[in-house]
Structure formats: structure tokens, C-alpha cells
């Protein structure tokens, strides 16, 4: 089940964040996004536990996928794909943007599967010479299920 995150979800979200990223978002960062009127956090709940999440920044007719992550034990179970399907089907007509580490081939493959195209690069964005690939998708209403 995919639903809007609540305050009680944040500890589990932060655990997933910490197991997947070298420079994870803090609890306070997620708390700010939870209560911001410009962002939404959706969680993928599986048998009562949070298996993944996605953070969106929503600006009029544009959406920035700011963060998406899946608990390590559920990676490879299509939870990332289901979160993307949910978001793209919910926000038809929006222009989507995201940035991804150039060395994160799993994520790049996922985004390309949904039609995202790279359009630019931010040099050394992640430090240590790791660039960010900027990707976008004009979500015109294709059914992603």
C-alpha cells in the first residue's frame, strides 16, 4: 500500500535513508518536508512496515523527485517501480525533474524505464568527482501500471 507519510513513519524512513546513502538526509530534513506545503512524502507499506519512500517537491505544474529509496532487504522487489508508477499516475500533466548520481546505474535504469531523459550534468555535485545527471520527463498521461 502506498500512502502519505505521517510523523510516526519518520524513524523508519531515516533508517532506510541511512542504510542507503553516504550523506543521508537527517530526521530534521524529513520532518521539514513532512510539514512543508510544497512537498509530499509517500511511503510504501508492506505488512505493516515501511519498505520504501519518495519525497516530492511540487511547484505549480512541476515536480522534483527529491529523494526515493527502498529498504535494502526489499531492493529488487519492484518497490521503486511501484512508487514511480504511483507518482506518475497521480500527477499526470506535470513536468518531472530529478538528479541522480552518475554511478547509480540501477536508479538510472529505473528512471529511463519510465521515459526520463538526461538533459544536463552537475559536475562534482556529490563530491569526490561524482557528477549528478539531471533528468526530466513530460508526464503527458501514459498509464504506467
Coordinates of N, CA and C in Angstrom, one line a residue:
X1 N 0.8 -1.2 0.0 CA 0.0 0.0 0.0 C 0.9 1.2 0.0
X2 N 0.5 2.2 -0.8 CA 1.3 3.5 -0.9 C 0.3 4.5 -0.3
X3 N 0.9 5.3 0.6 CA 0.1 6.3 1.3 C 1.0 7.5 1.7
X4 N 0.4 8.6 2.1 CA 1.1 9.8 2.5 C 1.8 9.4 3.9
X5 N 3.0 9.8 4.1 CA 3.8 9.6 5.3 C 3.2 10.4 6.4
X6 N 3.4 9.8 7.6 CA 3.0 10.5 8.9 C 4.2 10.7 9.8
X7 N 4.1 11.4 10.8 CA 5.1 11.6 11.8 C 5.7 10.3 12.3
X8 N 4.8 9.3 12.5 CA 5.2 8.0 13.1 C 6.1 7.2 12.1
X9 N 6.1 7.6 10.8 CA 6.9 6.9 9.8 C 8.3 7.4 9.8
X10 N 8.6 8.6 10.3 CA 9.9 9.2 10.1 C 11.1 8.4 10.6
X11 N 11.0 7.8 11.7 CA 12.1 7.0 12.2 C 12.5 5.9 11.3
X12 N 11.5 5.2 10.7 CA 11.8 4.1 9.8 C 12.3 4.7 8.5
X13 N 11.8 5.8 8.0 CA 12.3 6.4 6.8 C 13.8 6.8 7.0
X14 N 14.1 7.4 8.1 CA 15.5 7.8 8.4 C 16.4 6.5 8.4
X15 N 16.0 5.4 9.0 CA 16.8 4.2 9.0 C 17.1 3.7 7.5
X16 N 16.0 3.8 6.7 CA 16.2 3.4 5.3 C 17.2 4.3 4.6
X17 N 17.0 5.6 4.9 CA 17.9 6.6 4.3 C 19.4 6.4 4.7
X18 N 19.6 6.1 6.0 CA 20.9 5.9 6.5 C 21.6 4.6 5.9
X19 N 20.8 3.6 5.7 CA 21.4 2.3 5.1 C 21.7 2.5 3.6
X20 N 21.2 3.5 3.0 CA 21.3 3.5 1.5 C 22.2 4.7 1.0
X21 N 22.5 5.7 1.8 CA 23.2 6.9 1.3 C 24.4 7.2 2.2
X22 N 25.5 7.7 1.5 CA 26.7 8.1 2.2 C 26.5 9.4 3.0
X23 N 25.7 10.3 2.4 CA 25.3 11.6 3.0 C 23.8 11.6 3.2
X24 N 23.3 10.9 4.1 CA 21.8 10.8 4.3 C 21.2 12.1 4.8
X25 N 19.9 12.3 4.4 CA 19.1 13.4 5.0 C 18.9 13.1 6.5
X26 N 18.8 14.1 7.2 CA 18.6 14.0 8.7 C 17.1 13.8 9.0
X27 N 16.8 13.4 10.2 CA 15.5 13.4 10.7 C 14.8 14.7 10.5
X28 N 15.5 15.8 10.9 CA 15.0 17.2 10.8 C 14.7 17.5 9.3
X29 N 15.5 17.1 8.4 CA 15.2 17.3 7.0 C 13.9 16.7 6.6
X30 N 13.7 15.4 7.0 CA 12.4 14.8 6.6 C 11.2 15.4 7.4
X31 N 11.5 15.8 8.6 CA 10.4 16.5 9.4 C 10.0 17.8 8.7
X32 N 11.0 18.6 8.2 CA 10.6 19.8 7.5 C 9.8 19.5 6.2
X33 N 10.2 18.5 5.5 CA 9.4 18.1 4.3 C 8.0 17.6 4.6
X34 N 7.9 16.9 5.7 CA 6.6 16.4 6.1 C 5.6 17.5 6.3
X35 N 6.1 18.6 6.9 CA 5.2 19.7 7.2 C 5.2 20.9 6.3
X36 N 6.0 20.7 5.2 CA 6.0 21.8 4.2 C 4.8 21.7 3.3
X37 N 4.3 22.8 2.9 CA 3.2 22.8 1.9 C 3.6 22.7 0.5
X38 N 4.9 22.6 0.3 CA 5.5 22.4 -1.1 C 6.1 21.1 -1.3
X39 N 6.0 20.2 -0.4 CA 6.5 18.8 -0.6 C 5.5 17.8 0.0
X40 N 5.7 16.6 -0.5 CA 4.9 15.4 0.0 C 5.8 14.2 0.1
X41 N 5.6 13.4 1.1 CA 6.3 12.2 1.2 C 5.3 11.0 1.2
X42 N 5.6 10.1 0.3 CA 4.8 8.9 0.2 C 5.6 7.7 0.6
X43 N 4.9 6.8 1.3 CA 5.6 5.6 1.8 C 5.0 4.4 1.2
X44 N 5.8 3.4 0.9 CA 5.3 2.1 0.5 C 5.3 1.2 1.7
X45 N 4.1 0.8 2.2 CA 4.0 0.0 3.4 C 3.7 -1.4 3.0
X46 N 4.5 -2.3 3.6 CA 4.4 -3.8 3.3 C 4.3 -4.5 4.6
X47 N 3.1 -5.1 4.8 CA 2.9 -5.9 6.0 C 3.2 -5.1 7.3
X48 N 2.7 -3.8 7.3 CA 2.9 -3.0 8.5 C 4.2 -2.3 8.6
X49 N 5.2 -2.5 7.7 CA 6.5 -1.9 7.8 C 6.7 -1.0 6.6
X50 N 7.5 0.0 6.7 CA 7.9 0.9 5.6 C 9.0 0.2 4.8
X51 N 8.7 0.0 3.6 CA 9.6 -0.7 2.7 C 10.3 0.3 1.7
X52 N 9.8 1.5 1.6 CA 10.4 2.5 0.7 C 9.6 3.8 0.8
X53 N 10.2 4.8 0.2 CA 9.5 6.1 0.3 C 10.0 7.0 -0.9
X54 N 9.2 8.0 -1.2 CA 9.6 9.0 -2.2 C 9.2 10.4 -1.7
X55 N 10.1 11.3 -1.9 CA 9.9 12.7 -1.5 C 9.7 13.6 -2.7
X56 N 8.6 14.3 -2.8 CA 8.4 15.1 -4.0 C 8.3 16.6 -3.6
X57 N 8.9 17.5 -4.4 CA 8.7 18.9 -4.3 C 7.7 19.3 -5.4
X58 N 6.6 19.9 -5.0 CA 5.6 20.2 -6.0 C 5.5 21.7 -6.2
X59 N 5.7 22.2 -7.4 CA 5.7 23.6 -7.7 C 4.8 23.8 -8.9
X60 N 3.6 24.2 -8.7 CA 2.6 24.5 -9.7 C 2.4 23.4 -10.6
X61 N 3.1 23.3 -11.8 CA 3.0 22.2 -12.7 C 4.3 21.4 -12.9
X62 N 5.2 21.5 -11.9 CA 6.4 20.8 -12.0 C 6.6 20.0 -10.7
X63 N 7.3 18.9 -10.8 CA 7.6 18.1 -9.6 C 9.0 17.7 -9.7
X64 N 9.7 17.9 -8.6 CA 11.1 17.4 -8.4 C 11.1 16.2 -7.5
X65 N 11.5 15.1 -8.1 CA 11.6 13.9 -7.2 C 12.9 14.1 -6.4
X66 N 12.8 14.5 -5.2 CA 13.9 14.9 -4.4 C 14.7 13.7 -3.8
X67 N 13.9 12.6 -3.5 CA 14.5 11.5 -2.8 C 13.6 10.3 -3.0
X68 N 14.2 9.2 -3.3 CA 13.5 7.9 -3.4 C 14.4 6.8 -2.9
X69 N 13.9 5.9 -2.1 CA 14.8 4.9 -1.5 C 13.9 3.7 -1.1
X70 N 14.6 2.5 -1.2 CA 13.9 1.3 -0.8 C 14.8 0.6 0.2
X71 N 14.2 0.0 1.3 CA 14.9 -0.7 2.3 C 15.7 -1.8 1.6
X72 N 17.0 -2.0 2.1 CA 17.9 -3.0 1.4 C 17.3 -4.3 1.2
X73 N 16.6 -4.8 2.2 CA 16.0 -6.2 2.1 C 14.9 -6.3 1.1
X74 N 14.4 -5.2 0.6 CA 13.3 -5.2 -0.4 C 13.8 -4.7 -1.8
X75 N 15.1 -4.4 -1.9 CA 15.6 -4.0 -3.2 C 15.5 -5.1 -4.1
X76 N 15.1 -4.9 -5.4 CA 14.9 -5.9 -6.4 C 13.5 -6.5 -6.4
X77 N 12.7 -6.0 -5.5 CA 11.3 -6.5 -5.4 C 10.3 -5.5 -6.1
X78 N 10.8 -4.6 -6.9 CA 10.0 -3.7 -7.7 C 9.2 -2.6 -6.9
X79 N 9.7 -2.4 -5.7 CA 9.0 -1.3 -4.9 C 9.4 0.0 -5.4
X80 N 10.6 0.3 -5.9 CA 10.9 1.5 -6.5 C 10.1 1.8 -7.7
X81 N 9.8 0.7 -8.5 CA 9.0 0.9 -9.7 C 7.5 1.2 -9.3
X82 N 7.1 0.6 -8.3 CA 5.7 0.8 -7.8 C 5.5 2.2 -7.3
X83 N 6.5 2.7 -6.6 CA 6.5 4.1 -6.2 C 6.5 5.1 -7.4
X84 N 7.3 4.8 -8.3 CA 7.3 5.6 -9.5 C 6.0 5.6 -10.3
X85 N 5.5 4.4 -10.5 CA 4.2 4.2 -11.1 C 3.1 5.1 -10.4
X86 N 3.1 4.9 -9.1 CA 2.1 5.7 -8.3 C 2.2 7.2 -8.5
X87 N 3.4 7.7 -8.4 CA 3.6 9.1 -8.5 C 3.3 9.6 -9.9
X88 N 3.7 8.9 -11.0 CA 3.5 9.3 -12.3 C 2.0 9.2 -12.7
X89 N 1.3 8.2 -12.2 CA -0.2 8.1 -12.4 C -1.0 9.2 -11.6
X90 N -0.5 9.6 -10.5 CA -1.2 10.6 -9.7 C -1.0 12.0 -10.2
X91 N 0.2 12.3 -10.8 CA 0.5 13.6 -11.2 C 0.6 13.7 -12.7
X92 N -0.4 13.3 -13.4 CA -0.4 13.4 -14.9 C -0.5 14.9 -15.3
X93 N 0.3 15.2 -16.3 CA 0.3 16.6 -16.8 C 1.4 17.4 -16.2
X94 N 2.1 16.9 -15.3 CA 3.2 17.6 -14.6 C 4.6 17.3 -15.4
X95 N 5.5 18.3 -15.3 CA 6.8 18.1 -15.8 C 7.6 17.6 -14.6
X96 N 8.3 16.4 -14.7 CA 9.1 15.8 -13.6 C 10.6 16.1 -13.8
X97 N 11.2 16.3 -12.7 CA 12.7 16.5 -12.8 C 13.3 15.7 -11.6
X98 N 14.5 15.3 -11.8 CA 15.3 14.6 -10.8 C 16.8 14.7 -11.1
X99 N 17.6 14.4 -10.1 CA 19.0 14.3 -10.3 C 19.4 13.0 -9.7
X100 N 20.4 12.4 -10.3 CA 20.9 11.0 -9.9 C 22.4 10.9 -10.0
X101 N 23.0 10.2 -9.1 CA 24.5 10.0 -9.2 C 24.8 9.3 -10.5
X102 N 25.8 9.7 -11.2 CA 26.1 9.1 -12.5 C 26.5 7.6 -12.3
X103 N 26.9 7.2 -11.1 CA 27.4 5.8 -10.9 C 26.2 5.0 -10.4
X104 N 25.0 5.5 -10.3 CA 23.9 4.7 -9.7 C 23.1 4.1 -10.9
X105 N 23.7 3.1 -11.5 CA 23.1 2.5 -12.7 C 21.7 1.9 -12.5
X106 N 21.4 1.4 -11.3 CA 20.1 0.8 -11.0 C 19.1 1.9 -11.1
X107 N 19.4 3.1 -10.5 CA 18.4 4.2 -10.5 C 18.2 4.7 -11.9
X108 N 19.3 4.9 -12.6 CA 19.2 5.5 -13.9 C 18.4 4.6 -14.8
X109 N 18.6 3.3 -14.7 CA 17.8 2.3 -15.5 C 16.3 2.4 -15.1
X110 N 16.0 2.5 -13.8 CA 14.6 2.7 -13.4 C 14.0 3.9 -14.0
X111 N 14.7 5.1 -14.0 CA 14.1 6.3 -14.5 C 14.0 6.2 -16.0
X112 N 14.9 5.7 -16.7 CA 14.8 5.5 -18.1 C 13.7 4.6 -18.5
X113 N 13.4 3.6 -17.7 CA 12.3 2.7 -18.0 C 11.0 3.5 -18.0
X114 N 10.9 4.5 -17.2 CA 9.7 5.3 -17.2 C 9.7 6.5 -18.2
X115 N 10.8 6.6 -19.0 CA 10.8 7.6 -20.0 C 11.6 8.9 -19.7
X116 N 12.2 8.9 -18.5 CA 13.1 10.0 -18.2 C 14.3 10.1 -19.1
X117 N 14.6 11.3 -19.5 CA 15.8 11.6 -20.4 C 16.7 12.5 -19.7
X118 N 18.0 12.2 -19.8 CA 19.0 13.2 -19.3 C 19.1 14.4 -20.1
X119 N 19.3 15.5 -19.5 CA 19.4 16.8 -20.2 C 20.5 17.7 -19.8
X120 N 21.2 17.3 -18.7 CA 22.4 18.1 -18.3 C 23.1 17.3 -17.2
X121 N 24.2 17.9 -16.7 CA 25.0 17.3 -15.7 C 25.5 18.4 -14.8
X122 N 25.6 18.1 -13.5 CA 26.2 18.9 -12.5 C 27.6 18.3 -12.1
X123 N 28.7 18.9 -12.5 CA 30.0 18.4 -12.2 C 30.3 18.4 -10.7
X124 N 30.8 17.3 -10.3 CA 31.3 17.1 -8.9 C 30.2 17.4 -7.8
X125 N 28.9 17.2 -8.2 CA 27.8 17.5 -7.3 C 27.8 16.8 -6.0
X126 N 28.2 15.5 -6.1 CA 28.2 14.6 -4.9 C 29.6 14.6 -4.3
X127 N 30.5 15.4 -4.8 CA 31.9 15.4 -4.2 C 32.7 14.2 -4.8
X128 N 34.0 14.2 -4.5 CA 34.9 13.1 -4.9 C 34.8 12.9 -6.4
X129 N 34.5 13.9 -7.2 CA 34.4 13.8 -8.7 C 33.2 13.1 -9.2
X130 N 32.2 12.9 -8.3 CA 31.0 12.2 -8.8 C 29.9 13.3 -9.2
X131 N 29.6 13.1 -10.5 CA 28.6 14.1 -11.1 C 27.2 13.7 -10.9
X132 N 26.3 14.7 -11.0 CA 24.8 14.4 -11.0 C 24.3 14.5 -12.4
X133 N 23.6 13.5 -12.8 CA 22.9 13.6 -14.1 C 21.5 14.1 -13.8
X134 N 21.1 15.2 -14.6 CA 19.8 15.8 -14.5 C 18.9 15.1 -15.5
X135 N 17.7 14.7 -15.0 CA 16.8 14.0 -15.9 C 15.4 14.7 -15.8
X136 N 14.6 14.5 -16.9 CA 13.3 15.1 -16.9 C 12.3 14.2 -17.7
X137 N 11.1 14.4 -17.4 CA 10.0 13.7 -18.1 C 8.8 14.6 -18.2
X138 N 8.3 14.7 -19.3 CA 7.0 15.5 -19.5 C 5.9 14.4 -19.4
X139 N 5.2 14.4 -18.3 CA 4.3 13.3 -18.0 C 2.9 13.6 -18.6
X140 N 2.7 13.2 -19.8 CA 1.5 13.5 -20.6 C 0.3 12.6 -20.4
X141 N 0.5 11.6 -19.5 CA -0.7 10.8 -19.1 C -0.6 9.4 -19.6
X142 N 0.5 8.9 -19.9 CA 0.7 7.5 -20.2 C 0.3 6.7 -18.9
X143 N -0.3 5.6 -19.1 CA -0.6 4.7 -17.9 C 0.6 3.9 -17.6
X144 N 1.2 4.1 -16.4 CA 2.5 3.5 -16.1 C 2.3 2.1 -15.4
X145 N 1.1 1.7 -15.2 CA 0.9 0.4 -14.5 C 1.3 -0.8 -15.3

